[in-house]
Amino acid sequence: MSRPLICMTLTCDTLAENVELVKKYEKEIDLVELRVDFLNEDEQLFVRKFPSMINLPCILTIRRDVDGGLFSGGEFSRTSLFARALAFANQDTAKNFAYVDFEDDFNIPSIQDAALAFGTRIIRSHHNMAEPVYDIVEKCNSMRKTGFEIPKIAFMPKQLSDVTRLFQEGKKVQGDHILCAMGPVGMPSRILSTFSNSYLTYISPKETIQNVKEVRQLTPYEVNELYRFKSISENTKLFGLLGWPLVKTDSPVIHNFGYRKFGMDACYFPIRTPIVSDALHFADYLNITGMSVTIPHKESVLYYLHEQSPEVVNIGACNTIVKRNNKWIGYNTDAYGFKRSLEEFIGDFKIKRKKVSVIGAGGAAKAIAYVLKQMGAKVCIFNRTVETAKNLAEKYGFQYCQLSQEAAPVIDEYSSLIIQTTSVGMNSSGMSDETNDPIWFYNFHGNELVFDIVYNPAITPIMRRASLAGCRVLNGYKMLEYQAYMQFKLFTGKDYESE
């Protein structure tokens, strides 16, 4: 099978706006889908001329609201729009719609016959915005009513295993077909369309990506530059980032740039699931040989490992797994990334015997505590659940304290360096408050060093507040980079920073 096509969905209010987007991105895509249901009502009357306004093949789609679209009029009105858009076929087929998307329950013989007569291929689609589709092969076969249709199935997965099934079933479907799992969990089905033999993958321009945010399409940059979709084949080596909910991450940028740098046929992408075993089954089926592990799986993944590196054994948390000889081996590169970035941050400041606050007691905090012990710091672990703080602190002979307003004097005592290790403040650009600043109650003096391992946003609420008080601050991006470099070497054997 040839490479899946890249189809850009057009959801502007007017035909002219859609034309401008096609012109901007036409070198990065293969065809477009005109979503008539997004057009203003007066614009819908002139849809017939759209194919002649662009230089790419176009899919005509009028999606009903029950199928995730915006068209809420009756079927008579929608049928009339289809008829109007397909009427008066031009002898130059490039000026006609190349495809038309009819739902599997849309059966108007006259319109279907007209489409076939005009050389317009019919995409016969089935959408389920609430649940997965289980009988994919049978469903695809039943939708080929004339034998010439391209069956399309798009559904909202409930869990990652639904996406695994899509790939498994996709290999069994004969002929052209389109398969797509929607939402963040389903993103791998868009990136790896080659592995389901899908005819195409849908993307959206960044200018209108919010119009389809529920289905979570990729942008032209993501599909072409970040994931190098056009070069993905069944020989491409796959790596992933396991986490949940994994709202945003820069890890794919770092890893995929590395593969390009070394001329490697490889792709690294997010794998979102709250269930580790689902991710491992997914990895087994697609032959994924390495995964980064982030919140909340750094500790729960230990149960599934066949071997653990000395760092994982000592720290009690794992952020990297590599498959060798059909066995998953766990590593921890957080410790390396943290130590290297911390040493650059503090410069000549000697941390030995200095009093340090560690906010949080999760997987990242475990790696950080391990490093601080090696560096000779005196540490107090602060956590909302005091028992968790106690367990981590006692492992290294540190102090511990419940994270609450009453902890302010203790933080003040351990304030030479304050390290924030929780996810609080992630994706938050507002002013500091109880929801985005874990130590909102602490008044900075201006002489503290503050290291927040969150890197999105670049300046978190706690960092902004500390900086305004005169403190030196650092976010976690360098830690992310350095731990990723070590992961890259474990995955590929290549030194990311060579040359």
CSV table of C-alpha atoms in Angstrom, one decimal, residues 24 55 71 112 123 127 162 180 188 190 216 221 247 331 384 398 455 493:
chain,number,residue,atom,x,y,z
A,24,LYS,CA,-0.9,28.6,2.6
A,55,ASN,CA,-5.5,23.3,-6.9
A,71,PHE,CA,-25.4,20.8,10.6
A,112,GLN,CA,-25.2,8.5,-5.2
A,123,ILE,CA,-16.6,7.9,1.3
A,127,HIS,CA,-19.0,8.1,13.4
A,162,ASP,CA,-9.6,0.4,21.7
A,180,CYS,CA,-9.5,7.1,13.0
A,188,PRO,CA,-1.5,7.5,17.5
A,190,ARG,CA,-3.5,9.7,13.1
A,216,ARG,CA,-7.9,16.4,18.4
A,221,TYR,CA,3.6,21.4,11.4
A,247,VAL,CA,-1.9,17.5,28.2
A,331,TYR,CA,16.0,3.0,34.0
A,384,ARG,CA,0.1,16.9,51.4
A,398,PHE,CA,15.9,13.6,55.8
A,455,TYR,CA,8.5,23.8,32.2
A,493,GLY,CA,22.9,3.9,21.3
